[in-house]
């Protein structure tokens, strides 16, 4: 696998950093590209509005091991008409990612599809995406689809059933994995000790998801949508894996199709205090590709062409959203009237649970990185100096490493290197890189029109610096106090758009009833425990969780894949009374 990764990296470099190449170009080496086969595991396939859908995406190779290639995965919930309920972007770590979605009361009762994929897996002819059918019941809106189009009554699909017992029918092999609890029956709020036993050693090693949930008294008589194959609109190009982070792609088009679109510089910014700034060069067809591996938490982005004749070009961002070939065949699953009392009781419990719900804890990530130039620049914190009303005065009195000059009838910024004051050399005619809140500024007047009091700091690196495909004579990096610089968007060479950031990694919070602070709080959870990433590499593991105030039969499910790619699902039931 390591040799394959190295080969792919070299191949990507050979295609000038492209994120996509034509099928003809990779025909001779097609077998070198390992497939990515995404798999989804969820906490349940039946939810009521107000509950939470938990999911885990496991990105596998054909050998069954987790894929080391893609670093970004995508999970989407859609209705039968392919209307998107949510699109989640997630960072893959060791081929694993997970997320949670709160089911809002705005969703209708119906059949939904949870889809998971990577950009690389969409190249597959077979199994390009993972799919799970999810049934959602909205107890606050009356169902209106109890009849077919010919006015014949539909058979009830969801009906009440109180047949849940301690017997479990294994639908998937457990490969020897055993789930054992310290008791078969528990009192409300009591501690439950679970032991996961793996008597088969390395044959049971793998990545698993642990879910503990009450068995809903709902019988699904017909799996609507389960027998309907899902089709995606195939892409024309072969997409490379997102090896370091998400890939933003687009193209530069010449106005009236006149002008060369090759080797044009494109600058991308996610503005703010911890900004992201990237540059790229177009290929012979005008396409560009930007890899974003830095963390960010804002949606607003800006991209522009960094060329003297930029007004002659237009920049277009590719839309790489997953598109399905829709089949409007499934509608709302008919509800049996026998569900009314249970739905009413459960809806009240959900409202109380959400009123006292403890927010999941966001895990500490890697944090935001330093500017791309690191600590090379000298930072001038303007509040530490005498404040001047204009930037020109500020650069004369405070900013000793840069200056403002007139050049060809226009004011420009220049860096001043005290170790080379003459600024002679092969790069002496170049301009510095000007950034304002992380946004490339190509006209000095866009900065000079601001009052000096609006700026908090100015960082200057006074020497030649190469960033991406372009060389600059220094860097001047401005930061405003409000971080709200808004450039002019006039012209087709600049475009503002939204980019959804990857979900933050969160740890699910569950009550610990050994803590007396929970004694006076109601607990109507039916999802007692959820641990999306269990790496089993031992013969035994232990977990502890607590029962709630909701009596009933609960099922423990350990589901995932062994290191050989075998699907495993082990179950254990117990009673809370």
Coordinates of C-alpha atoms in Angstrom, one line a residue:
X1 CA 0.0 0.0 0.0
X2 CA 2.8 2.4 0.8
X3 CA 4.3 1.9 -2.7
X4 CA 0.9 2.6 -4.2
X5 CA 0.6 5.8 -2.3
X6 CA 4.0 7.0 -3.4
X7 CA 3.2 6.1 -7.0
X8 CA -0.1 8.0 -6.9
X9 CA 1.7 11.1 -5.4
X10 CA 4.3 11.0 -8.2
X11 CA 1.5 10.5 -10.8
X12 CA -0.3 13.5 -9.4
X13 CA 2.8 15.6 -9.6
X14 CA 3.3 14.4 -13.2
X15 CA -0.1 15.8 -14.1
X16 CA 0.9 19.2 -12.7
X17 CA -1.0 19.0 -9.5
X18 CA -4.4 18.3 -11.2
X19 CA -7.2 17.0 -9.1
X20 CA -8.9 15.3 -12.0
X21 CA -7.5 13.7 -15.2
X22 CA -9.3 12.1 -18.1
X23 CA -10.0 8.4 -18.2
X24 CA -7.8 8.1 -21.3
X25 CA -4.8 9.4 -19.4
X26 CA -5.1 6.8 -16.7
X27 CA -6.2 3.9 -18.9
X28 CA -2.7 2.3 -19.0
X29 CA -2.2 2.5 -15.2
X30 CA -5.8 2.0 -14.1
X31 CA -5.1 -1.1 -12.0
X32 CA -2.7 1.0 -9.9
X33 CA -5.5 3.0 -8.4
X34 CA -7.0 1.1 -5.5
X35 CA -10.7 1.5 -5.0
X36 CA -12.2 3.2 -2.0
X37 CA -15.4 1.5 -0.8
X38 CA -17.3 3.7 1.8
X39 CA -19.5 2.0 4.4
X40 CA -22.1 3.6 6.8
X41 CA -23.1 2.5 10.3
X42 CA -26.0 4.3 12.1
X43 CA -27.5 4.1 15.5
X44 CA -31.0 3.3 14.1
X45 CA -33.1 3.3 10.9
X46 CA -36.2 4.7 12.6
X47 CA -36.2 8.2 14.1
X48 CA -38.8 10.7 15.4
X49 CA -38.4 14.4 15.0
X50 CA -36.4 15.7 17.9
X51 CA -34.1 12.7 18.1
X52 CA -30.5 12.5 16.9
X53 CA -29.2 10.5 14.0
X54 CA -25.6 9.2 14.7
X55 CA -23.5 7.8 12.0
X56 CA -20.0 6.5 11.3
X57 CA -18.4 6.4 7.8
X58 CA -15.7 3.7 7.4
X59 CA -13.7 4.1 4.2
X60 CA -12.3 0.8 3.1
X61 CA -10.1 -0.5 0.3
X62 CA -10.8 -3.7 -1.7
X63 CA -8.6 -5.6 0.7
X64 CA -10.9 -4.6 3.6
X65 CA -8.5 -2.3 5.4
X66 CA -9.2 1.4 6.0
X67 CA -8.0 3.5 3.1
X68 CA -5.1 5.9 3.8
X69 CA -5.8 8.0 0.7
X70 CA -8.7 10.3 1.1
X71 CA -8.7 12.8 4.0
X72 CA -12.2 14.1 3.4
X73 CA -15.5 12.3 3.3
X74 CA -19.1 13.5 2.6
X75 CA -22.4 12.4 4.1
X76 CA -25.7 13.6 2.9
X77 CA -29.3 12.9 4.0
X78 CA -31.9 13.2 1.1
X79 CA -35.6 12.6 0.6
X80 CA -37.0 10.6 -2.2
X81 CA -37.0 13.6 -4.6
X82 CA -33.3 14.1 -3.9
X83 CA -33.9 17.3 -1.9
X84 CA -30.9 17.7 0.4
X85 CA -31.6 17.7 4.1
X86 CA -28.0 18.1 5.1
X87 CA -24.6 17.8 3.5
X88 CA -21.8 17.1 6.0
X89 CA -18.1 17.4 5.2
X90 CA -15.9 15.3 7.5
X91 CA -12.2 14.8 8.0
X92 CA -11.1 11.2 7.6
X93 CA -8.6 10.0 10.2
X94 CA -7.3 6.6 9.5
X95 CA -10.2 6.1 7.1
X96 CA -12.8 6.9 9.8
X97 CA -15.2 9.8 10.3
X98 CA -18.4 10.3 12.2
X99 CA -21.2 12.9 12.8
X100 CA -24.6 13.7 14.3
X101 CA -27.7 15.3 13.0
X102 CA -30.6 16.6 15.0
X103 CA -33.9 15.7 13.3
X104 CA -35.9 19.0 13.1
X105 CA -39.7 19.2 13.3
X106 CA -39.7 20.7 9.8
X107 CA -39.1 17.3 8.2
X108 CA -42.1 15.4 7.0
X109 CA -42.8 11.8 7.8
X110 CA -41.1 9.8 5.1
X111 CA -38.3 7.6 3.7
X112 CA -34.9 9.2 3.5
X113 CA -31.5 8.0 2.2
X114 CA -28.3 8.5 4.1
X115 CA -25.5 8.6 1.6
X116 CA -21.7 8.5 2.3
X117 CA -18.8 8.8 -0.2
X118 CA -15.5 10.3 -1.0
X119 CA -14.7 12.1 -4.2
X120 CA -12.4 9.3 -5.1
X121 CA -15.0 6.6 -4.5
X122 CA -17.3 8.3 -7.1
X123 CA -14.9 6.9 -9.7
X124 CA -16.2 3.4 -9.0
X125 CA -18.4 1.7 -11.5
X126 CA -19.8 -0.4 -8.6
X127 CA -20.5 0.7 -5.0
X128 CA -19.5 4.4 -5.5
X129 CA -21.5 5.4 -2.4
X130 CA -22.7 3.8 0.8
X131 CA -26.4 4.0 1.5
X132 CA -28.7 3.5 4.5
X133 CA -32.5 3.8 4.4
X134 CA -33.8 6.0 7.3
X135 CA -37.5 6.2 8.3
X136 CA -38.5 9.5 10.0
X137 CA -41.8 10.1 11.7
X138 CA -43.0 13.6 12.4
X139 CA -45.5 13.2 15.2
X140 CA -46.5 16.9 15.0
X141 CA -47.9 16.7 11.4
X142 CA -50.7 14.5 10.2
X143 CA -49.8 12.0 7.6
X144 CA -51.6 12.6 4.3
X145 CA -50.6 9.6 2.1
X146 CA -52.7 6.7 3.2
X147 CA -54.0 6.2 -0.3
X148 CA -52.5 5.4 -3.7
X149 CA -53.0 7.5 -6.7
X150 CA -56.0 5.3 -7.7
X151 CA -57.6 6.0 -4.3
X152 CA -57.0 2.4 -3.1
X153 CA -55.9 2.3 0.5
X154 CA -52.2 1.7 1.2
X155 CA -51.2 -1.1 3.6
X156 CA -49.7 0.3 6.8
X157 CA -46.0 0.1 6.7
X158 CA -45.2 1.3 10.2
X159 CA -47.4 -0.3 13.0
X160 CA -47.2 -0.8 16.7
X161 CA -45.6 -4.0 18.0
X162 CA -44.8 -5.0 21.6
X163 CA -43.1 -8.2 20.7
X164 CA -39.6 -7.1 21.7
X165 CA -37.9 -9.8 23.9
X166 CA -34.4 -10.8 24.9
X167 CA -34.0 -13.1 21.9
X168 CA -31.8 -11.7 19.1
X169 CA -31.8 -12.9 15.5
X170 CA -28.3 -12.5 14.1
X171 CA -28.6 -11.0 10.6
X172 CA -24.9 -10.7 10.1
X173 CA -22.1 -13.0 11.4
X174 CA -20.5 -11.9 14.7
X175 CA -17.2 -13.7 13.9
X176 CA -16.9 -14.9 17.5
X177 CA -17.3 -11.4 19.1
X178 CA -19.3 -11.7 22.3
X179 CA -21.2 -9.0 24.2
X180 CA -21.7 -9.7 27.9
X181 CA -23.5 -7.6 30.5
X182 CA -23.1 -8.0 34.3
X183 CA -26.9 -8.5 34.6
X184 CA -29.9 -9.3 32.3
X185 CA -32.1 -6.8 34.0
X186 CA -31.4 -3.3 35.5
X187 CA -33.2 -0.7 37.5
X188 CA -33.6 2.8 36.1
X189 CA -30.5 4.9 36.3
X190 CA -28.3 2.0 37.3
X191 CA -24.8 1.4 36.1
X192 CA -24.5 -1.1 33.2
X193 CA -21.1 -2.9 32.7
X194 CA -20.5 -4.2 29.2
X195 CA -17.7 -6.5 28.2
X196 CA -16.6 -7.1 24.6
X197 CA -14.9 -10.4 24.2
X198 CA -12.8 -11.4 21.2
X199 CA -11.8 -15.0 21.5
X200 CA -10.5 -15.2 17.9
X201 CA -7.6 -12.8 18.4
X202 CA -6.4 -11.0 15.3
X203 CA -9.3 -12.4 13.2
X204 CA -11.6 -10.2 15.2
X205 CA -9.5 -7.1 15.1
X206 CA -11.1 -4.2 13.3
X207 CA -13.0 -0.9 13.5
X208 CA -16.4 -1.0 15.2
X209 CA -19.3 1.2 16.3
X210 CA -21.0 0.6 19.7
X211 CA -24.7 1.6 20.0
X212 CA -27.0 1.0 22.9
X213 CA -30.6 1.9 22.1
X214 CA -34.2 1.0 23.3
X215 CA -36.0 -1.2 20.8
X216 CA -38.8 0.9 19.4
X217 CA -42.2 -0.9 19.5
X218 CA -42.6 -0.3 15.7
X219 CA -42.9 -3.0 13.1
X220 CA -41.8 -2.2 9.6
X221 CA -43.9 -4.5 7.4
X222 CA -42.3 -3.3 4.1
X223 CA -38.9 -1.8 3.6
X224 CA -39.8 1.1 1.4
X225 CA -37.0 2.1 -0.9
X226 CA -34.7 -0.8 0.2
X227 CA -35.2 -2.6 -3.1
X228 CA -34.7 0.5 -5.2
X229 CA -31.2 0.9 -6.6
X230 CA -29.7 4.3 -6.4
X231 CA -28.0 5.8 -9.4
X232 CA -25.6 8.8 -9.5
X233 CA -24.8 11.0 -12.4
X234 CA -21.4 9.9 -13.6
X235 CA -18.6 12.4 -13.9
X236 CA -16.7 12.8 -17.1
X237 CA -13.3 13.0 -15.4
X238 CA -11.4 10.7 -13.1
X239 CA -11.0 12.4 -9.7
X240 CA -7.8 11.9 -7.7
X241 CA -8.2 11.3 -3.9
X242 CA -8.1 14.3 -1.6
X243 CA -4.8 13.3 -0.1
X244 CA -4.2 16.3 2.1
X245 CA -7.5 18.1 2.4
X246 CA -10.5 19.1 0.3
X247 CA -9.9 20.1 -3.2
X248 CA -11.4 23.3 -4.7
X249 CA -11.5 23.3 -8.5
X250 CA -12.6 25.7 -11.2
X251 CA -11.6 27.3 -14.4
X252 CA -10.6 30.6 -15.9
X253 CA -12.4 31.7 -19.1
X254 CA -11.3 34.5 -21.4
X255 CA -13.9 37.1 -22.3
X256 CA -15.4 36.4 -25.7
X257 CA -13.2 33.3 -25.8
X258 CA -10.2 35.6 -26.8
X259 CA -7.0 35.2 -24.9
X260 CA -4.7 32.6 -23.4
X261 CA -6.1 30.9 -20.3
X262 CA -3.0 28.9 -19.5
X263 CA -0.6 29.7 -16.6
X264 CA -2.9 32.3 -15.0
X265 CA -2.5 32.9 -11.2
X266 CA -5.6 32.3 -9.1
X267 CA -5.7 33.5 -5.4
X268 CA -8.1 32.0 -2.9
X269 CA -8.8 33.4 0.6
X270 CA -10.8 32.4 3.6
X271 CA -10.6 35.7 5.4
X272 CA -10.4 36.5 9.1
X273 CA -7.9 36.4 12.0
X274 CA -6.8 32.8 11.2
X275 CA -7.1 33.2 7.5
X276 CA -6.3 30.7 4.8
X277 CA -4.6 32.0 1.6
X278 CA -3.7 29.8 -1.3
X279 CA -2.5 30.4 -4.9
X280 CA -2.6 28.1 -8.0
X281 CA -1.7 28.3 -11.6
X282 CA -4.1 27.2 -14.4
X283 CA -3.3 24.4 -16.7
X284 CA -3.4 24.5 -20.5
X285 CA -7.2 24.4 -20.5
X286 CA -7.6 27.1 -17.8
X287 CA -8.5 24.7 -15.0
X288 CA -7.1 25.1 -11.5
X289 CA -7.0 23.0 -8.4
X290 CA -6.5 24.2 -4.8
X291 CA -6.0 21.8 -1.9
X292 CA -7.2 23.1 1.5
X293 CA -5.7 21.3 4.4
X294 CA -5.8 24.1 7.0
X295 CA -8.7 24.3 9.6
X296 CA -11.3 27.0 9.1
X297 CA -14.6 27.8 10.6
X298 CA -16.2 30.4 8.3
X299 CA -18.2 29.9 5.2
X300 CA -17.3 33.1 3.3
X301 CA -14.6 32.7 0.7
X302 CA -13.2 34.8 -2.1
X303 CA -11.3 33.8 -5.2
X304 CA -9.8 36.1 -7.8
X305 CA -7.4 36.2 -10.8
X306 CA -4.0 37.7 -10.0
X307 CA -3.0 39.1 -13.3
X308 CA -2.5 42.6 -14.7
X309 CA -5.2 42.1 -17.4
X310 CA -7.5 40.3 -15.0
X311 CA -10.6 42.2 -16.3
X312 CA -10.4 40.2 -19.5
X313 CA -11.1 37.0 -17.7
X314 CA -13.9 35.2 -15.8
X315 CA -13.5 32.8 -13.0
X316 CA -15.9 29.9 -12.5
X317 CA -16.0 27.5 -9.5
X318 CA -16.9 23.8 -10.2
X319 CA -20.0 22.4 -8.6
X320 CA -18.9 19.0 -7.4
X321 CA -22.1 18.2 -5.4
X322 CA -23.4 14.6 -5.7
X323 CA -26.2 14.4 -8.1
X324 CA -28.6 11.5 -8.2
X325 CA -30.9 10.2 -11.0
X326 CA -34.1 10.6 -9.0
X327 CA -37.0 8.1 -9.1
X328 CA -40.0 9.6 -7.5
X329 CA -41.6 6.3 -6.5
X330 CA -41.6 6.3 -2.7
X331 CA -43.6 8.7 -0.6
X332 CA -44.6 8.8 3.1
X333 CA -44.7 5.4 4.8
X334 CA -48.3 5.0 6.0
X335 CA -48.7 5.0 9.8
X336 CA -51.0 2.6 11.6
X337 CA -53.3 4.3 14.1
X338 CA -52.1 1.9 16.7
X339 CA -48.9 4.0 16.9
X340 CA -50.8 7.1 18.2
X341 CA -50.4 6.5 22.0
X342 CA -46.7 5.5 21.7
X343 CA -45.9 8.5 19.5
X344 CA -47.6 10.9 21.9
X345 CA -45.7 9.5 24.9
X346 CA -42.4 9.4 23.1
X347 CA -42.8 13.0 21.7
X348 CA -43.3 14.3 25.2
X349 CA -40.2 12.4 26.4
X350 CA -38.2 13.8 23.5
X351 CA -39.2 17.4 24.3
X352 CA -38.2 17.0 28.0
X353 CA -35.0 15.3 27.0
X354 CA -34.0 18.1 24.6
X355 CA -34.9 20.7 27.3
X356 CA -32.3 19.2 29.6
X357 CA -29.9 17.9 26.9
X358 CA -26.2 18.4 27.6
X359 CA -24.4 19.6 24.5
X360 CA -21.8 17.3 23.1
X361 CA -18.2 18.3 23.9
X362 CA -16.1 19.6 21.1
X363 CA -12.8 17.8 21.1
X364 CA -9.6 19.9 21.1
X365 CA -8.3 19.9 17.5
X366 CA -5.0 20.8 16.1
X367 CA -5.9 24.5 16.3
X368 CA -5.4 27.2 13.7
X369 CA -2.0 27.4 12.0
X370 CA 0.3 30.4 11.8
X371 CA 0.3 32.4 8.6
X372 CA 1.8 30.5 5.7
X373 CA 5.1 32.5 6.1
X374 CA 5.4 31.3 9.7
X375 CA 7.3 33.6 12.0
X376 CA 9.5 35.3 9.3
X377 CA 7.6 38.6 9.4
X378 CA 8.1 41.5 11.8
X379 CA 4.8 42.4 13.4
X380 CA 3.9 46.0 14.3
X381 CA 1.1 46.2 16.8
X382 CA -0.2 49.7 16.1
X383 CA -1.7 50.3 19.6
X384 CA 1.9 50.1 21.0
X385 CA 2.9 53.1 19.0
X386 CA 1.6 56.7 18.6
X387 CA -1.5 56.5 16.5
X388 CA -1.6 58.5 13.2
X389 CA -4.8 59.3 11.3
X390 CA -3.5 58.1 7.9
X391 CA -1.6 55.0 6.7
X392 CA 0.9 57.2 4.9
X393 CA 2.0 58.8 8.2
X394 CA 2.0 55.4 9.9
X395 CA 4.4 54.0 7.3
X396 CA 6.7 57.0 7.7
X397 CA 6.8 57.0 11.5
X398 CA 6.1 53.3 12.5
X399 CA 6.6 50.8 9.7
X400 CA 10.3 50.8 9.3
X401 CA 10.4 47.9 6.9
X402 CA 8.0 49.2 4.2
X403 CA 7.1 52.4 2.5
X404 CA 4.6 54.0 0.1
X405 CA 5.9 55.4 -3.2
X406 CA 4.6 56.7 -6.5
X407 CA 5.1 54.5 -9.4
X408 CA 3.7 55.2 -12.9
X409 CA 1.3 57.7 -11.5
X410 CA -0.1 55.3 -8.8
X411 CA 0.7 54.8 -5.2
X412 CA 2.3 51.5 -4.4
X413 CA 3.7 49.7 -1.3
X414 CA 7.3 48.6 -1.2
X415 CA 9.3 46.7 1.3
X416 CA 12.6 48.1 2.6
X417 CA 15.2 45.5 3.6
X418 CA 17.7 47.1 6.0
X419 CA 20.3 44.5 4.9
X420 CA 19.9 45.4 1.3
X421 CA 18.6 49.0 1.2
X422 CA 19.3 49.5 -2.5
X423 CA 16.9 46.7 -3.5
X424 CA 19.0 45.6 -6.4
X425 CA 18.9 42.2 -7.9
X426 CA 16.9 40.1 -10.3
X427 CA 13.6 40.5 -8.3
X428 CA 13.9 44.2 -7.5
X429 CA 11.2 45.1 -9.9
X430 CA 8.6 42.8 -8.4
X431 CA 5.8 43.9 -6.2
X432 CA 5.2 42.7 -2.6
X433 CA 2.3 40.4 -1.7
X434 CA -0.4 42.6 -0.1
X435 CA -2.9 40.9 2.1
X436 CA -5.7 42.5 4.1
X437 CA -7.5 40.1 6.5
X438 CA -6.1 37.3 4.4
X439 CA -7.5 38.7 1.1
X440 CA -5.2 39.5 -1.8
X441 CA -5.2 43.2 -2.6
X442 CA -4.1 44.1 -6.1
X443 CA -4.6 47.9 -5.9
X444 CA -2.9 49.8 -3.1
X445 CA -5.7 52.4 -3.0
X446 CA -8.1 49.7 -1.7
X447 CA -5.9 49.8 1.5
X448 CA -5.0 53.5 1.5
X449 CA -8.7 54.6 1.5
X450 CA -9.0 53.2 5.1
X451 CA -8.2 55.1 8.2
X452 CA -5.1 53.9 10.1
X453 CA -7.3 53.6 13.2
X454 CA -9.1 50.6 11.5
X455 CA -6.0 48.5 11.6
X456 CA -4.7 46.5 14.5
X457 CA -1.4 45.2 13.2
X458 CA 0.8 45.2 10.1
X459 CA 3.3 42.4 9.5
X460 CA 6.2 42.8 7.1
X461 CA 8.6 40.4 5.6
X462 CA 11.1 42.5 3.5
X463 CA 12.8 39.9 1.4
X464 CA 12.0 37.9 -1.7
X465 CA 9.4 35.2 -1.1
X466 CA 8.0 32.5 -3.3
X467 CA 4.6 31.3 -2.6
X468 CA 3.0 28.8 -4.9
X469 CA 3.7 29.6 -8.5
X470 CA 4.6 33.3 -8.0
X471 CA 7.6 35.2 -6.6
X472 CA 7.0 38.4 -4.6
X473 CA 9.4 41.0 -3.3
X474 CA 8.3 40.8 0.3
X475 CA 5.0 40.4 2.1
X476 CA 2.9 43.2 3.8
X477 CA 0.1 41.6 5.8
X478 CA -2.6 44.0 7.2
X479 CA -5.1 43.0 9.9
X480 CA -8.2 45.1 10.8
X481 CA -9.7 45.4 14.2
X482 CA -13.1 44.1 13.1
X483 CA -11.7 41.6 10.5
X484 CA -14.4 42.8 8.1
X485 CA -12.6 43.9 5.0
X486 CA -14.9 43.7 2.0
X487 CA -13.3 44.1 -1.4
X488 CA -15.1 45.4 -4.4
X489 CA -16.7 42.5 -6.3
X490 CA -17.0 44.4 -9.6
X491 CA -15.8 42.3 -12.5
X492 CA -16.0 38.7 -13.5
X493 CA -12.4 38.0 -12.4
X494 CA -13.4 38.0 -8.7
X495 CA -16.0 35.9 -7.0
X496 CA -17.3 35.5 -3.4
X497 CA -18.9 32.2 -2.4
X498 CA -19.6 29.9 0.5
X499 CA -17.6 26.9 1.5
X500 CA -18.9 24.6 4.2
X501 CA -16.2 23.7 6.7
X502 CA -15.7 20.1 7.9
X503 CA -17.7 19.2 11.0
X504 CA -15.8 19.7 14.3
X505 CA -15.0 16.4 16.0
X506 CA -17.3 16.0 19.1
X507 CA -17.5 13.6 21.9
X508 CA -21.1 12.5 22.7
X509 CA -22.1 13.4 26.2
X510 CA -24.2 10.9 28.3
X511 CA -25.3 11.3 31.9
X512 CA -23.2 9.7 34.7
X513 CA -25.7 8.9 37.3
X514 CA -23.0 8.2 39.9
X515 CA -22.9 12.1 39.9
X516 CA -25.6 13.3 42.3
X517 CA -26.0 16.5 40.3
X518 CA -28.2 14.5 37.9
X519 CA -30.5 13.3 40.6
X520 CA -33.1 16.1 40.1
X521 CA -32.9 16.1 36.3
X522 CA -35.3 14.0 34.2
X523 CA -33.6 11.4 31.9
X524 CA -35.8 10.2 29.0
X525 CA -33.0 8.9 26.8
X526 CA -33.6 5.9 24.6
X527 CA -30.1 6.1 23.2
X528 CA -28.1 5.1 26.2
X529 CA -24.7 5.1 24.6
X530 CA -22.9 5.7 21.3
X531 CA -19.2 5.3 20.6
X532 CA -18.5 5.6 16.9
X533 CA -14.8 4.7 16.8
X534 CA -13.8 1.6 18.6
X535 CA -10.5 0.1 17.4
X536 CA -10.5 -3.5 18.7
X537 CA -7.0 -4.8 18.8
X538 CA -7.2 -6.9 22.0
X539 CA -9.1 -9.9 23.3
X540 CA -11.3 -7.9 25.6
X541 CA -12.7 -4.4 26.1
X542 CA -14.9 -2.9 28.8
X543 CA -17.5 -0.1 28.7
X544 CA -19.7 1.5 31.3
X545 CA -22.9 3.5 30.8
X546 CA -26.1 4.2 32.7
X547 CA -29.8 3.3 32.2
X548 CA -32.3 6.1 31.9
X549 CA -35.9 6.6 33.2
X550 CA -37.3 4.9 30.2
X551 CA -38.2 1.2 30.8
X552 CA -38.1 -1.4 28.1
X553 CA -36.0 -3.8 26.1
X554 CA -32.6 -2.4 25.0
X555 CA -30.2 -3.7 22.4
X556 CA -26.5 -3.4 22.3
X557 CA -25.1 -3.5 18.8
X558 CA -21.4 -3.7 17.9
X559 CA -21.1 -3.2 14.2
X560 CA -18.2 -2.7 11.9
X561 CA -15.5 -4.4 9.8
X562 CA -12.6 -6.6 10.6
X563 CA -9.2 -5.8 9.2
X564 CA -10.0 -8.3 6.4
X565 CA -13.1 -6.3 5.4
X566 CA -15.6 -8.7 6.9
X567 CA -18.8 -7.1 8.0
X568 CA -19.5 -7.9 11.7
X569 CA -22.7 -7.3 13.7
X570 CA -22.9 -8.6 17.3
X571 CA -26.0 -8.0 19.5
X572 CA -27.0 -8.3 23.1
X573 CA -30.3 -7.4 24.8
X574 CA -31.2 -6.4 28.3
X575 CA -34.2 -5.0 30.2
X576 CA -34.6 -1.8 32.1
X577 CA -37.6 -1.8 34.5

